[in-house]
PDB file of C-alpha atoms and ligand atoms in Angstrom:
ATOM      1  CA  MET D   1      -3.710   8.662   1.151  1.00  0.00           C
ATOM      2  CA  SER D   2      -0.560  10.681   1.552  1.00  0.00           C
ATOM      3  CA  ASP D   3       2.852   9.825   0.236  1.00  0.00           C
ATOM      4  CA  VAL D   4       5.240   9.973   3.180  1.00  0.00           C
ATOM      5  CA  ASP D   5       8.013   8.355   1.186  1.00  0.00           C
ATOM      6  CA  VAL D   6       9.435  11.475  -0.379  1.00  0.00           C
ATOM      7  CA  GLU D   7      12.568  10.029  -1.925  1.00  0.00           C
ATOM      8  CA  PRO D   8      12.107  10.410  -5.662  1.00  0.00           C
ATOM      9  CA  ALA D   9      12.597   7.184  -7.581  1.00  0.00           C
ATOM     10  CA  ASP D  10      15.888   6.995  -9.412  1.00  0.00           C
ATOM     11  CA  PRO D  11      14.967   7.240 -13.087  1.00  0.00           C
ATOM     12  CA  ARG D  12      18.384   6.076 -14.266  1.00  0.00           C
ATOM     13  CA  GLY D  13      18.741   2.599 -12.801  1.00  0.00           C
ATOM     14  CA  GLY D  14      16.893  -0.589 -13.371  1.00  0.00           C
ATOM     15  CA  ALA D  15      17.586  -1.582 -16.950  1.00  0.00           C
ATOM     16  CA  VAL D  16      16.810  -5.287 -17.139  1.00  0.00           C
ATOM     17  CA  ASP D  17      17.420  -7.721 -19.934  1.00  0.00           C
ATOM     18  CA  HIS D  18      14.434  -9.717 -21.072  1.00  0.00           C
ATOM     19  CA  ASP D  19      13.738 -12.643 -23.313  1.00  0.00           C
ATOM     20  CA  GLU D  20      12.187 -11.839 -26.647  1.00  0.00           C
ATOM     21  CA  ALA D  21       9.027 -13.855 -26.027  1.00  0.00           C
ATOM     22  CA  PRO D  22       5.951 -12.539 -27.849  1.00  0.00           C
ATOM     23  CA  THR D  23       4.072 -11.765 -24.642  1.00  0.00           C
ATOM     24  CA  ARG D  24       6.452 -10.654 -21.997  1.00  0.00           C
ATOM     25  CA  VAL D  25       5.395  -9.799 -18.488  1.00  0.00           C
ATOM     26  CA  ASP D  26       7.720  -7.922 -16.147  1.00  0.00           C
ATOM     27  CA  VAL D  27       7.272  -8.927 -12.524  1.00  0.00           C
ATOM     28  CA  LEU D  28       7.506  -5.914 -10.212  1.00  0.00           C
ATOM     29  CA  THR D  29       7.731  -6.531  -6.477  1.00  0.00           C
ATOM     30  CA  ALA D  30       6.490  -4.273  -3.696  1.00  0.00           C
ATOM     31  CA  ARG D  31       8.405  -2.425  -1.034  1.00  0.00           C
ATOM     32  CA  ASP D  32       6.942  -1.749   2.382  1.00  0.00           C
ATOM     33  CA  VAL D  33       6.281   1.899   3.202  1.00  0.00           C
ATOM     34  CA  PRO D  34       4.977   3.078   6.599  1.00  0.00           C
ATOM     35  CA  LEU D  35       2.099   5.538   6.173  1.00  0.00           C
ATOM     36  CA  GLY D  36       2.994   7.396   9.338  1.00  0.00           C
ATOM     37  CA  GLY D  37       0.853   8.008  12.383  1.00  0.00           C
ATOM     38  CA  PRO D  38       1.245   6.653  15.899  1.00  0.00           C
ATOM     39  CA  ARG D  39       1.295   2.971  14.981  1.00  0.00           C
ATOM     40  CA  ALA D  40       2.407   3.380  11.382  1.00  0.00           C
ATOM     41  CA  MET D  41       0.207   1.196   9.214  1.00  0.00           C
ATOM     42  CA  THR D  42       2.385  -0.170   6.417  1.00  0.00           C
ATOM     43  CA  VAL D  43       1.480  -0.350   2.739  1.00  0.00           C
ATOM     44  CA  ARG D  44       3.046  -2.311  -0.121  1.00  0.00           C
ATOM     45  CA  ARG D  45       4.048   0.058  -2.916  1.00  0.00           C
ATOM     46  CA  THR D  46       4.555  -1.278  -6.435  1.00  0.00           C
ATOM     47  CA  LEU D  47       4.348   2.018  -8.326  1.00  0.00           C
ATOM     48  CA  PRO D  48       6.335   4.136  -8.778  1.00  0.00           C
ATOM     49  CA  GLN D  49       9.541   2.145  -8.509  1.00  0.00           C
ATOM     50  CA  ARG D  50      12.956   2.187 -10.097  1.00  0.00           C
ATOM     51  CA  ALA D  51      11.988  -0.063 -12.988  1.00  0.00           C
ATOM     52  CA  ARG D  52       8.695   1.666 -13.769  1.00  0.00           C
ATOM     53  CA  THR D  53       7.094   5.056 -13.166  1.00  0.00           C
ATOM     54  CA  LEU D  54       3.724   4.752 -14.902  1.00  0.00           C
ATOM     55  CA  ILE D  55       1.304   2.241 -16.412  1.00  0.00           C
ATOM     56  CA  GLY D  56      -0.864   4.332 -18.683  1.00  0.00           C
ATOM     57  CA  ALA D  57      -1.606   7.348 -16.490  1.00  0.00           C
ATOM     58  CA  TRP D  58      -1.605   5.163 -13.349  1.00  0.00           C
ATOM     59  CA  CYS D  59       1.308   6.530 -11.346  1.00  0.00           C
ATOM     60  CA  PHE D  60       0.911   5.206  -7.811  1.00  0.00           C
ATOM     61  CA  ILE D  61      -0.184   1.832  -6.426  1.00  0.00           C
ATOM     62  CA  ASP D  62      -0.386   1.243  -2.675  1.00  0.00           C
ATOM     63  CA  HIS D  63      -1.754  -2.116  -1.520  1.00  0.00           C
ATOM     64  CA  TYR D  64      -2.533  -2.834   2.116  1.00  0.00           C
ATOM     65  CA  GLY D  65      -3.936  -5.534   4.338  1.00  0.00           C
ATOM     66  CA  PRO D  66      -5.706  -7.603   5.248  1.00  0.00           C
ATOM     67  CA  ASP D  67      -4.737  -5.833   8.477  1.00  0.00           C
ATOM     68  CA  ASP D  68      -6.367  -6.290  11.849  1.00  0.00           C
ATOM     69  CA  VAL D  69      -6.840  -2.655  12.844  1.00  0.00           C
ATOM     70  CA  ALA D  70      -6.538  -3.704  16.508  1.00  0.00           C
ATOM     71  CA  ASP D  71      -2.870  -4.324  15.680  1.00  0.00           C
ATOM     72  CA  THR D  72      -2.117  -1.649  13.088  1.00  0.00           C
ATOM     73  CA  GLY D  73      -4.309   1.172  14.347  1.00  0.00           C
ATOM     74  CA  GLY D  74      -5.990   1.319  10.959  1.00  0.00           C
ATOM     75  CA  MET D  75      -5.803   4.303   8.645  1.00  0.00           C
ATOM     76  CA  ASP D  76      -5.634   7.834   9.968  1.00  0.00           C
ATOM     77  CA  VAL D  77      -4.292  10.202   7.340  1.00  0.00           C
ATOM     78  CA  ALA D  78      -4.666  13.839   8.371  1.00  0.00           C
ATOM     79  CA  PRO D  79      -5.692  16.525   5.864  1.00  0.00           C
ATOM     80  CA  HIS D  80      -3.118  16.770   3.077  1.00  0.00           C
ATOM     81  CA  PRO D  81      -3.066  18.287  -0.413  1.00  0.00           C
ATOM     82  CA  HIS D  82      -2.926  16.948  -3.954  1.00  0.00           C
ATOM     83  CA  THR D  83      -2.234  18.556  -7.326  1.00  0.00           C
ATOM     84  CA  GLY D  84      -2.238  17.246 -10.875  1.00  0.00           C
ATOM     85  CA  LEU D  85      -3.721  13.831 -10.089  1.00  0.00           C
ATOM     86  CA  GLN D  86      -6.803  11.799  -9.252  1.00  0.00           C
ATOM     87  CA  THR D  87      -6.985   9.420  -6.302  1.00  0.00           C
ATOM     88  CA  VAL D  88      -8.857   6.119  -6.472  1.00  0.00           C
ATOM     89  CA  SER D  89      -9.827   4.378  -3.244  1.00  0.00           C
ATOM     90  CA  TRP D  90     -10.866   0.743  -3.683  1.00  0.00           C
ATOM     91  CA  LEU D  91     -11.456  -1.558  -0.737  1.00  0.00           C
ATOM     92  CA  PHE D  92     -11.776  -5.325  -0.339  1.00  0.00           C
ATOM     93  CA  SER D  93     -12.654  -5.112   3.347  1.00  0.00           C
ATOM     94  CA  GLY D  94     -13.317  -2.388   5.919  1.00  0.00           C
ATOM     95  CA  GLU D  95     -14.577   1.156   5.631  1.00  0.00           C
ATOM     96  CA  ILE D  96     -12.839   4.529   5.309  1.00  0.00           C
ATOM     97  CA  GLU D  97     -14.325   7.938   5.949  1.00  0.00           C
ATOM     98  CA  HIS D  98     -13.288  10.456   3.302  1.00  0.00           C
ATOM     99  CA  ARG D  99     -13.610  14.219   3.752  1.00  0.00           C
ATOM    100  CA  ASP D 100     -12.308  16.795   1.317  1.00  0.00           C
ATOM    101  CA  SER D 101     -12.126  20.534   0.762  1.00  0.00           C
ATOM    102  CA  MET D 102     -15.071  20.438  -1.661  1.00  0.00           C
ATOM    103  CA  GLY D 103     -17.155  19.470   1.341  1.00  0.00           C
ATOM    104  CA  SER D 104     -17.478  15.858   0.216  1.00  0.00           C
ATOM    105  CA  HIS D 105     -18.078  13.404   3.014  1.00  0.00           C
ATOM    106  CA  ALA D 106     -18.124   9.815   1.784  1.00  0.00           C
ATOM    107  CA  LEU D 107     -17.793   6.352   3.220  1.00  0.00           C
ATOM    108  CA  VAL D 108     -15.447   4.242   1.100  1.00  0.00           C
ATOM    109  CA  ARG D 109     -16.721   0.668   1.087  1.00  0.00           C
ATOM    110  CA  PRO D 110     -15.678  -2.580  -0.635  1.00  0.00           C
ATOM    111  CA  GLY D 111     -16.585  -2.733  -4.316  1.00  0.00           C
ATOM    112  CA  GLU D 112     -17.341   0.986  -4.548  1.00  0.00           C
ATOM    113  CA  LEU D 113     -15.229   3.459  -6.506  1.00  0.00           C
ATOM    114  CA  ASN D 114     -14.371   6.763  -4.904  1.00  0.00           C
ATOM    115  CA  LEU D 115     -12.506   9.001  -7.332  1.00  0.00           C
ATOM    116  CA  MET D 116     -11.205  12.388  -6.242  1.00  0.00           C
ATOM    117  CA  THR D 117      -9.810  14.862  -8.734  1.00  0.00           C
ATOM    118  CA  GLY D 118      -7.229  17.224  -7.340  1.00  0.00           C
ATOM    119  CA  GLY D 119      -6.298  19.182 -10.426  1.00  0.00           C
ATOM    120  CA  TYR D 120      -5.201  22.672  -9.411  1.00  0.00           C
ATOM    121  CA  GLY D 121      -5.540  21.762  -5.755  1.00  0.00           C
ATOM    122  CA  ILE D 122      -7.627  19.827  -3.249  1.00  0.00           C
ATOM    123  CA  SER D 123      -7.104  18.486   0.252  1.00  0.00           C
ATOM    124  CA  HIS D 124      -8.599  15.516   2.045  1.00  0.00           C
ATOM    125  CA  SER D 125      -8.448  13.263   5.097  1.00  0.00           C
ATOM    126  CA  GLU D 126      -8.942   9.490   5.229  1.00  0.00           C
ATOM    127  CA  VAL D 127      -9.767   7.662   8.442  1.00  0.00           C
ATOM    128  CA  SER D 128     -10.875   4.049   8.834  1.00  0.00           C
ATOM    129  CA  THR D 129     -14.180   3.929  10.690  1.00  0.00           C
ATOM    130  CA  ALA D 130     -14.656   2.676  14.253  1.00  0.00           C
ATOM    131  CA  GLY D 131     -16.607  -0.319  12.959  1.00  0.00           C
ATOM    132  CA  THR D 132     -13.713  -1.524  10.803  1.00  0.00           C
ATOM    133  CA  THR D 133     -11.948  -4.650  12.060  1.00  0.00           C
ATOM    134  CA  ILE D 134     -10.082  -5.715   8.914  1.00  0.00           C
ATOM    135  CA  LEU D 135      -8.728  -3.111   6.507  1.00  0.00           C
ATOM    136  CA  HIS D 136      -7.762  -4.329   3.053  1.00  0.00           C
ATOM    137  CA  GLY D 137      -7.587  -2.492  -0.243  1.00  0.00           C
ATOM    138  CA  VAL D 138      -5.665  -0.335  -2.653  1.00  0.00           C
ATOM    139  CA  GLN D 139      -5.033   3.358  -3.124  1.00  0.00           C
ATOM    140  CA  LEU D 140      -4.227   4.384  -6.678  1.00  0.00           C
ATOM    141  CA  TRP D 141      -3.276   7.652  -8.318  1.00  0.00           C
ATOM    142  CA  VAL D 142      -3.858   8.729 -11.900  1.00  0.00           C
ATOM    143  CA  ALA D 143      -1.687  11.481 -13.413  1.00  0.00           C
ATOM    144  CA  LEU D 144      -3.656  14.185 -15.212  1.00  0.00           C
ATOM    145  CA  PRO D 145      -2.499  15.138 -18.702  1.00  0.00           C
ATOM    146  CA  GLY D 146      -1.090  18.660 -19.189  1.00  0.00           C
ATOM    147  CA  GLU D 147      -4.256  20.184 -20.599  1.00  0.00           C
ATOM    148  CA  HIS D 148      -6.278  19.007 -17.579  1.00  0.00           C
ATOM    149  CA  ARG D 149      -3.727  19.109 -14.809  1.00  0.00           C
ATOM    150  CA  HIS D 150      -5.343  22.215 -13.337  1.00  0.00           C
ATOM    151  CA  ALA D 151      -8.854  20.723 -13.559  1.00  0.00           C
ATOM    152  CA  ALA D 152     -11.439  21.795 -11.013  1.00  0.00           C
ATOM    153  CA  ARG D 153     -11.882  19.766  -7.827  1.00  0.00           C
ATOM    154  CA  ASP D 154     -14.242  16.835  -8.228  1.00  0.00           C
ATOM    155  CA  PHE D 155     -15.417  13.768  -6.352  1.00  0.00           C
ATOM    156  CA  ARG D 156     -17.283  10.774  -7.809  1.00  0.00           C
ATOM    157  CA  HIS D 157     -18.779   7.670  -6.298  1.00  0.00           C
ATOM    158  CA  TYR D 158     -19.750   4.669  -8.431  1.00  0.00           C
ATOM    159  CA  VAL D 159     -20.714   1.080  -7.675  1.00  0.00           C
ATOM    160  CA  PRO D 160     -20.023  -1.234 -10.633  1.00  0.00           C
ATOM    161  CA  SER D 161     -22.191  -4.319 -10.995  1.00  0.00           C
ATOM    162  CA  PRO D 162     -20.230  -7.569 -10.880  1.00  0.00           C
ATOM    163  CA  MET D 163     -20.079  -9.256 -14.307  1.00  0.00           C
ATOM    164  CA  ARG D 164     -19.222 -12.828 -15.159  1.00  0.00           C
ATOM    165  CA  VAL D 165     -16.593 -13.387 -17.872  1.00  0.00           C
ATOM    166  CA  GLY D 166     -15.326 -16.963 -18.216  1.00  0.00           C
ATOM    167  CA  GLY D 167     -13.994 -18.071 -14.845  1.00  0.00           C
ATOM    168  CA  ALA D 168     -13.881 -14.527 -13.532  1.00  0.00           C
ATOM    169  CA  GLU D 169     -16.165 -12.082 -11.802  1.00  0.00           C
ATOM    170  CA  ILE D 170     -15.146  -8.571 -12.809  1.00  0.00           C
ATOM    171  CA  ARG D 171     -16.011  -5.120 -11.513  1.00  0.00           C
ATOM    172  CA  VAL D 172     -15.070  -2.379 -13.970  1.00  0.00           C
ATOM    173  CA  PHE D 173     -14.653   0.788 -11.937  1.00  0.00           C
ATOM    174  CA  LEU D 174     -12.940   2.955 -14.583  1.00  0.00           C
ATOM    175  CA  GLY D 175     -12.886   2.766 -18.369  1.00  0.00           C
ATOM    176  CA  SER D 176     -13.962  -0.333 -20.287  1.00  0.00           C
ATOM    177  CA  LEU D 177     -13.219  -4.037 -20.111  1.00  0.00           C
ATOM    178  CA  ALA D 178     -14.913  -6.989 -21.823  1.00  0.00           C
ATOM    179  CA  GLY D 179     -17.825  -4.848 -22.978  1.00  0.00           C
ATOM    180  CA  HIS D 180     -18.457  -3.254 -19.589  1.00  0.00           C
ATOM    181  CA  THR D 181     -17.902   0.478 -19.186  1.00  0.00           C
ATOM    182  CA  SER D 182     -17.747   2.717 -16.139  1.00  0.00           C
ATOM    183  CA  PRO D 183     -19.618   6.021 -16.525  1.00  0.00           C
ATOM    184  CA  VAL D 184     -16.981   7.882 -14.523  1.00  0.00           C
ATOM    185  CA  ARG D 185     -14.970  10.300 -16.639  1.00  0.00           C
ATOM    186  CA  THR D 186     -11.254   9.841 -17.138  1.00  0.00           C
ATOM    187  CA  PHE D 187      -8.876  12.372 -18.721  1.00  0.00           C
ATOM    188  CA  THR D 188      -6.812   9.786 -20.611  1.00  0.00           C
ATOM    189  CA  PRO D 189      -7.837   6.330 -21.886  1.00  0.00           C
ATOM    190  CA  LEU D 190      -7.781   4.060 -18.825  1.00  0.00           C
ATOM    191  CA  THR D 191      -9.025   0.778 -17.460  1.00  0.00           C
ATOM    192  CA  GLY D 192      -9.455  -0.161 -13.817  1.00  0.00           C
ATOM    193  CA  ALA D 193     -11.168  -3.362 -12.668  1.00  0.00           C
ATOM    194  CA  GLU D 194     -11.257  -5.865  -9.827  1.00  0.00           C
ATOM    195  CA  LEU D 195     -11.057  -9.502 -10.938  1.00  0.00           C
ATOM    196  CA  LEU D 196     -12.068 -12.529  -8.875  1.00  0.00           C
ATOM    197  CA  LEU D 197     -10.748 -15.748 -10.405  1.00  0.00           C
ATOM    198  CA  GLU D 198     -12.320 -19.090  -9.607  1.00  0.00           C
ATOM    199  CA  PRO D 199     -10.098 -22.006  -8.615  1.00  0.00           C
ATOM    200  CA  HIS D 200      -8.751 -23.978 -11.597  1.00  0.00           C
ATOM    201  CA  SER D 201      -9.939 -21.441 -14.149  1.00  0.00           C
ATOM    202  CA  THR D 202      -8.560 -19.679 -17.174  1.00  0.00           C
ATOM    203  CA  THR D 203     -10.131 -16.445 -18.388  1.00  0.00           C
ATOM    204  CA  THR D 204      -9.294 -14.654 -21.604  1.00  0.00           C
ATOM    205  CA  LEU D 205     -10.169 -10.968 -21.601  1.00  0.00           C
ATOM    206  CA  PRO D 206     -10.049  -8.754 -24.679  1.00  0.00           C
ATOM    207  CA  ALA D 207      -7.215  -6.220 -24.443  1.00  0.00           C
ATOM    208  CA  ASP D 208      -6.758  -2.878 -26.173  1.00  0.00           C
ATOM    209  CA  SER D 209      -3.499  -3.240 -28.095  1.00  0.00           C
ATOM    210  CA  ALA D 210      -2.803   0.485 -27.584  1.00  0.00           C
ATOM    211  CA  PHE D 211      -2.869  -0.049 -23.807  1.00  0.00           C
ATOM    212  CA  GLU D 212      -0.168  -1.213 -21.469  1.00  0.00           C
ATOM    213  CA  TYR D 213      -1.454  -3.155 -18.455  1.00  0.00           C
ATOM    214  CA  GLY D 214      -0.574  -3.878 -14.879  1.00  0.00           C
ATOM    215  CA  LEU D 215      -2.045  -6.738 -12.865  1.00  0.00           C
ATOM    216  CA  LEU D 216      -1.712  -6.378  -9.104  1.00  0.00           C
ATOM    217  CA  VAL D 217      -2.361  -9.704  -7.405  1.00  0.00           C
ATOM    218  CA  ASP D 218      -4.114  -9.268  -4.085  1.00  0.00           C
ATOM    219  CA  ARG D 219      -4.679 -12.873  -3.081  1.00  0.00           C
ATOM    220  CA  GLY D 220      -3.651 -16.233  -4.497  1.00  0.00           C
ATOM    221  CA  ASP D 221      -1.380 -17.174  -7.375  1.00  0.00           C
ATOM    222  CA  VAL D 222      -2.228 -15.965 -10.867  1.00  0.00           C
ATOM    223  CA  ARG D 223      -0.613 -16.503 -14.235  1.00  0.00           C
ATOM    224  CA  LEU D 224      -0.780 -13.445 -16.495  1.00  0.00           C
ATOM    225  CA  CYS D 225      -0.193 -14.528 -20.097  1.00  0.00           C
ATOM    226  CA  GLY D 226       1.779 -17.476 -18.733  1.00  0.00           C
ATOM    227  CA  THR D 227       3.907 -15.588 -16.220  1.00  0.00           C
ATOM    228  CA  PRO D 228       3.333 -16.590 -12.588  1.00  0.00           C
ATOM    229  CA  LEU D 229       2.565 -13.784 -10.158  1.00  0.00           C
ATOM    230  CA  ARG D 230       2.263 -14.140  -6.404  1.00  0.00           C
ATOM    231  CA  ALA D 231       0.234 -12.062  -3.991  1.00  0.00           C
ATOM    232  CA  ALA D 232       1.399  -8.419  -3.821  1.00  0.00           C
ATOM    233  CA  GLU D 233       3.318  -8.660  -7.110  1.00  0.00           C
ATOM    234  CA  LEU D 234       2.537  -6.428 -10.069  1.00  0.00           C
ATOM    235  CA  GLY D 235       2.791  -7.901 -13.554  1.00  0.00           C
ATOM    236  CA  TYR D 236       3.476  -5.376 -16.313  1.00  0.00           C
ATOM    237  CA  LEU D 237       2.450  -6.079 -19.889  1.00  0.00           C
ATOM    238  CA  PRO D 238       3.506  -3.663 -22.650  1.00  0.00           C
ATOM    239  CA  THR D 239       1.302  -2.474 -25.513  1.00  0.00           C
ATOM    240  CA  GLY D 240       0.583  -4.696 -28.475  1.00  0.00           C
ATOM    241  CA  ASN D 241      -1.563  -7.417 -26.933  1.00  0.00           C
ATOM    242  CA  ASP D 242      -5.107  -8.212 -28.086  1.00  0.00           C
ATOM    243  CA  THR D 243      -5.922 -10.515 -25.185  1.00  0.00           C
ATOM    244  CA  LEU D 244      -5.092 -10.989 -21.534  1.00  0.00           C
ATOM    245  CA  THR D 245      -5.049 -14.555 -20.288  1.00  0.00           C
ATOM    246  CA  LEU D 246      -5.508 -15.037 -16.556  1.00  0.00           C
ATOM    247  CA  THR D 247      -5.082 -18.448 -14.995  1.00  0.00           C
ATOM    248  CA  ASN D 248      -5.694 -19.579 -11.448  1.00  0.00           C
ATOM    249  CA  GLU D 249      -4.317 -23.105 -11.150  1.00  0.00           C
ATOM    250  CA  THR D 250      -4.852 -23.351  -7.413  1.00  0.00           C
ATOM    251  CA  ASP D 251      -7.640 -24.709  -5.228  1.00  0.00           C
ATOM    252  CA  ALA D 252      -8.454 -21.277  -3.818  1.00  0.00           C
ATOM    253  CA  PRO D 253     -10.068 -18.232  -5.387  1.00  0.00           C
ATOM    254  CA  ALA D 254      -7.674 -15.471  -6.450  1.00  0.00           C
ATOM    255  CA  ARG D 255      -8.190 -11.737  -6.591  1.00  0.00           C
ATOM    256  CA  ALA D 256      -6.371  -9.095  -8.631  1.00  0.00           C
ATOM    257  CA  VAL D 257      -6.738  -5.510  -9.793  1.00  0.00           C
ATOM    258  CA  LEU D 258      -6.221  -4.836 -13.480  1.00  0.00           C
ATOM    259  CA  LEU D 259      -5.001  -1.371 -14.480  1.00  0.00           C
ATOM    260  CA  GLY D 260      -4.330  -0.226 -18.015  1.00  0.00           C
ATOM    261  CA  GLY D 261      -4.057   2.762 -20.291  1.00  0.00           C
ATOM    262  CA  THR D 262      -2.318   4.299 -23.247  1.00  0.00           C
ATOM    263  CA  PRO D 263       1.309   5.096 -22.383  1.00  0.00           C
ATOM    264  CA  PHE D 264       1.538   8.499 -20.695  1.00  0.00           C
ATOM    265  CA  GLU D 265       4.044  10.362 -22.815  1.00  0.00           C
ATOM    266  CA  GLU D 266       4.503  13.495 -20.721  1.00  0.00           C
ATOM    267  CA  GLN D 267       7.313  13.828 -18.235  1.00  0.00           C
ATOM    268  CA  ILE D 268       6.042  14.455 -14.745  1.00  0.00           C
ATOM    269  CA  VAL D 269       7.648  15.639 -11.556  1.00  0.00           C
ATOM    270  CA  MET D 270       6.194  13.733  -8.612  1.00  0.00           C
ATOM    271  CA  TRP D 271       7.052  14.738  -5.060  1.00  0.00           C
ATOM    272  CA  TRP D 272       5.112  13.993  -1.862  1.00  0.00           C
ATOM    273  CA  ASN D 273       1.448  14.416  -2.840  1.00  0.00           C
ATOM    274  CA  PHE D 274       2.024  16.698  -5.793  1.00  0.00           C
ATOM    275  CA  ILE D 275       2.414  16.092  -9.495  1.00  0.00           C
ATOM    276  CA  GLY D 276       3.731  18.926 -11.620  1.00  0.00           C
ATOM    277  CA  ARG D 277       5.864  19.397 -14.674  1.00  0.00           C
ATOM    278  CA  SER D 278       8.790  21.217 -13.081  1.00  0.00           C
ATOM    279  CA  HIS D 279      10.637  21.779  -9.832  1.00  0.00           C
ATOM    280  CA  GLU D 280       9.025  25.219  -9.679  1.00  0.00           C
ATOM    281  CA  ASP D 281       5.517  23.716  -9.878  1.00  0.00           C
ATOM    282  CA  ILE D 282       6.282  21.624  -6.806  1.00  0.00           C
ATOM    283  CA  VAL D 283       7.825  24.498  -4.850  1.00  0.00           C
ATOM    284  CA  GLU D 284       4.759  26.632  -5.613  1.00  0.00           C
ATOM    285  CA  ALA D 285       2.329  23.920  -4.486  1.00  0.00           C
ATOM    286  CA  ARG D 286       4.324  23.207  -1.327  1.00  0.00           C
ATOM    287  CA  THR D 287       4.474  26.897  -0.419  1.00  0.00           C
ATOM    288  CA  ALA D 288       0.724  27.247  -0.969  1.00  0.00           C
ATOM    289  CA  TRP D 289       0.031  24.290   1.334  1.00  0.00           C
ATOM    290  CA  GLN D 290       2.404  25.509   4.044  1.00  0.00           C
ATOM    291  CA  ASN D 291       0.752  28.951   3.905  1.00  0.00           C
ATOM    292  CA  ALA D 292      -2.768  27.447   4.109  1.00  0.00           C
ATOM    293  CA  SER D 293      -3.653  29.135   0.826  1.00  0.00           C
ATOM    294  CA  ASP D 294      -7.124  28.855  -0.721  1.00  0.00           C
ATOM    295  CA  ARG D 295      -5.559  26.709  -3.444  1.00  0.00           C
ATOM    296  CA  PHE D 296      -6.222  23.586  -1.361  1.00  0.00           C
ATOM    297  CA  GLY D 297      -9.256  24.716   0.633  1.00  0.00           C
ATOM    298  CA  HIS D 298     -10.087  23.395   4.071  1.00  0.00           C
ATOM    299  CA  VAL D 299     -11.075  19.932   5.308  1.00  0.00           C
ATOM    300  CA  GLY D 300     -13.655  20.159   8.067  1.00  0.00           C
ATOM    301  CA  SER D 301     -14.290  17.817  10.996  1.00  0.00           C
ATOM    302  CA  TYR D 302     -10.863  16.241  11.252  1.00  0.00           C
ATOM    303  CA  ASP D 303      -9.713  15.686  14.827  1.00  0.00           C
ATOM    304  CA  GLY D 304      -6.134  16.865  14.657  1.00  0.00           C
ATOM    305  CA  GLU D 305      -3.605  18.919  12.761  1.00  0.00           C
ATOM    306  CA  ARG D 306      -3.172  18.796   9.014  1.00  0.00           C
ATOM    307  CA  LEU D 307      -0.052  17.132   7.593  1.00  0.00           C
ATOM    308  CA  PRO D 308       2.869  19.488   7.078  1.00  0.00           C
ATOM    309  CA  ALA D 309       4.796  19.083   3.839  1.00  0.00           C
ATOM    310  CA  PRO D 310       8.235  17.528   4.265  1.00  0.00           C
ATOM    311  CA  ALA D 311      11.311  19.619   3.538  1.00  0.00           C
ATOM    312  CA  LEU D 312      12.294  19.820  -0.100  1.00  0.00           C
ATOM    313  CA  PRO D 313      15.517  18.041  -1.044  1.00  0.00           C
ATOM    314  CA  ASN D 314      18.579  20.176  -1.706  1.00  0.00           C
ATOM    315  CA  ALA D 315      18.702  19.013  -5.303  1.00  0.00           C
ATOM    316  CA  THR D 316      16.386  20.212  -8.047  1.00  0.00           C
ATOM    317  CA  LEU D 317      13.534  17.766  -8.589  1.00  0.00           C
ATOM    318  CA  THR D 318      13.722  16.160 -12.001  1.00  0.00           C
ATOM    319  CA  PRO D 319      11.114  14.417 -14.143  1.00  0.00           C
ATOM    320  CA  ARG D 320      10.483  10.736 -13.772  1.00  0.00           C
ATOM    321  CA  ILE D 321      10.938   8.906 -17.003  1.00  0.00           C
ATOM    322  CA  ASN D 322       9.829   5.378 -17.792  1.00  0.00           C
ATOM    323  CA  PRO D 323      12.906   3.350 -18.619  1.00  0.00           C
ATOM    324  CA  ALA D 324      12.642   1.981 -22.121  1.00  0.00           C
ATOM    325  CA  HIS D 325      11.041  -1.415 -22.066  1.00  0.00           C
ATOM    326  CA  HIS D 326      13.666  -2.919 -24.368  1.00  0.00           C
TER     327      HIS D 326
HETATM  328 MN1   MN Q 401      -4.382  11.503  -0.417  1.00  0.00          MN
END
């Protein structure tokens, strides 16, 4: 996916007072962002936002659907570049055709992880397939730490087996959760999992106290450690918790995506589809893309032009900083 919302988040605003409860969950709401294209499919973005830039190394959460592609036109994101990050495509419904400048050609399907590493530079296109009627899923980005931010291009596909834990069925696509571990390499300690919660169920999952967590609710109403979250909301839980308690008090199944990781301490500069450490990093990446440099390679078999980078703002791009939690 490509970030067409190029306004950098304001890192200064958003200080919020909180109660001093032992387990405190911040509720982050989504804003609608059109992806572009002729009919402009819209996504719900919960990260980054004013109140929060990162959860672990997770730095971008787009949530979309369920959309009838007859109405929205589906997904058609022309070839575009990435630097300094990994992209995770995770679907609940539908199918997306992924092509990248490594020559990867993959079909992204529900319950299957597709992880693309665009360290120094990669480009890709994403198009929902003709057979897709309902498109529903998430697109996530992971920031690479400084020592790996120029990592070689890579693409991994992995299908986690569903596991039963209490009243939940979980699919661990990255990292570890409740004794289940994904074999796919991460560059910082991370967790990523889909959770299906039975009606009238409470599930207690072991947490890593060094991790902060985000729970994106896809469907239904879920309580995270007592705090109610509605569909499309993201609950943020700081470090220091040994368990995560998930409750579905309703008559319908609920679904959520759990993301976690150790707090990412480096300052990053995030603009369009690039992550760097400085304004100059971004200018260099943008220039390379505009000049069709080998840095990003070539995506074959896309019917149309590649995405041009937007104009840079007049101001110098500055790092995004997580506001202090307290
Ligand atoms: Mn992308």
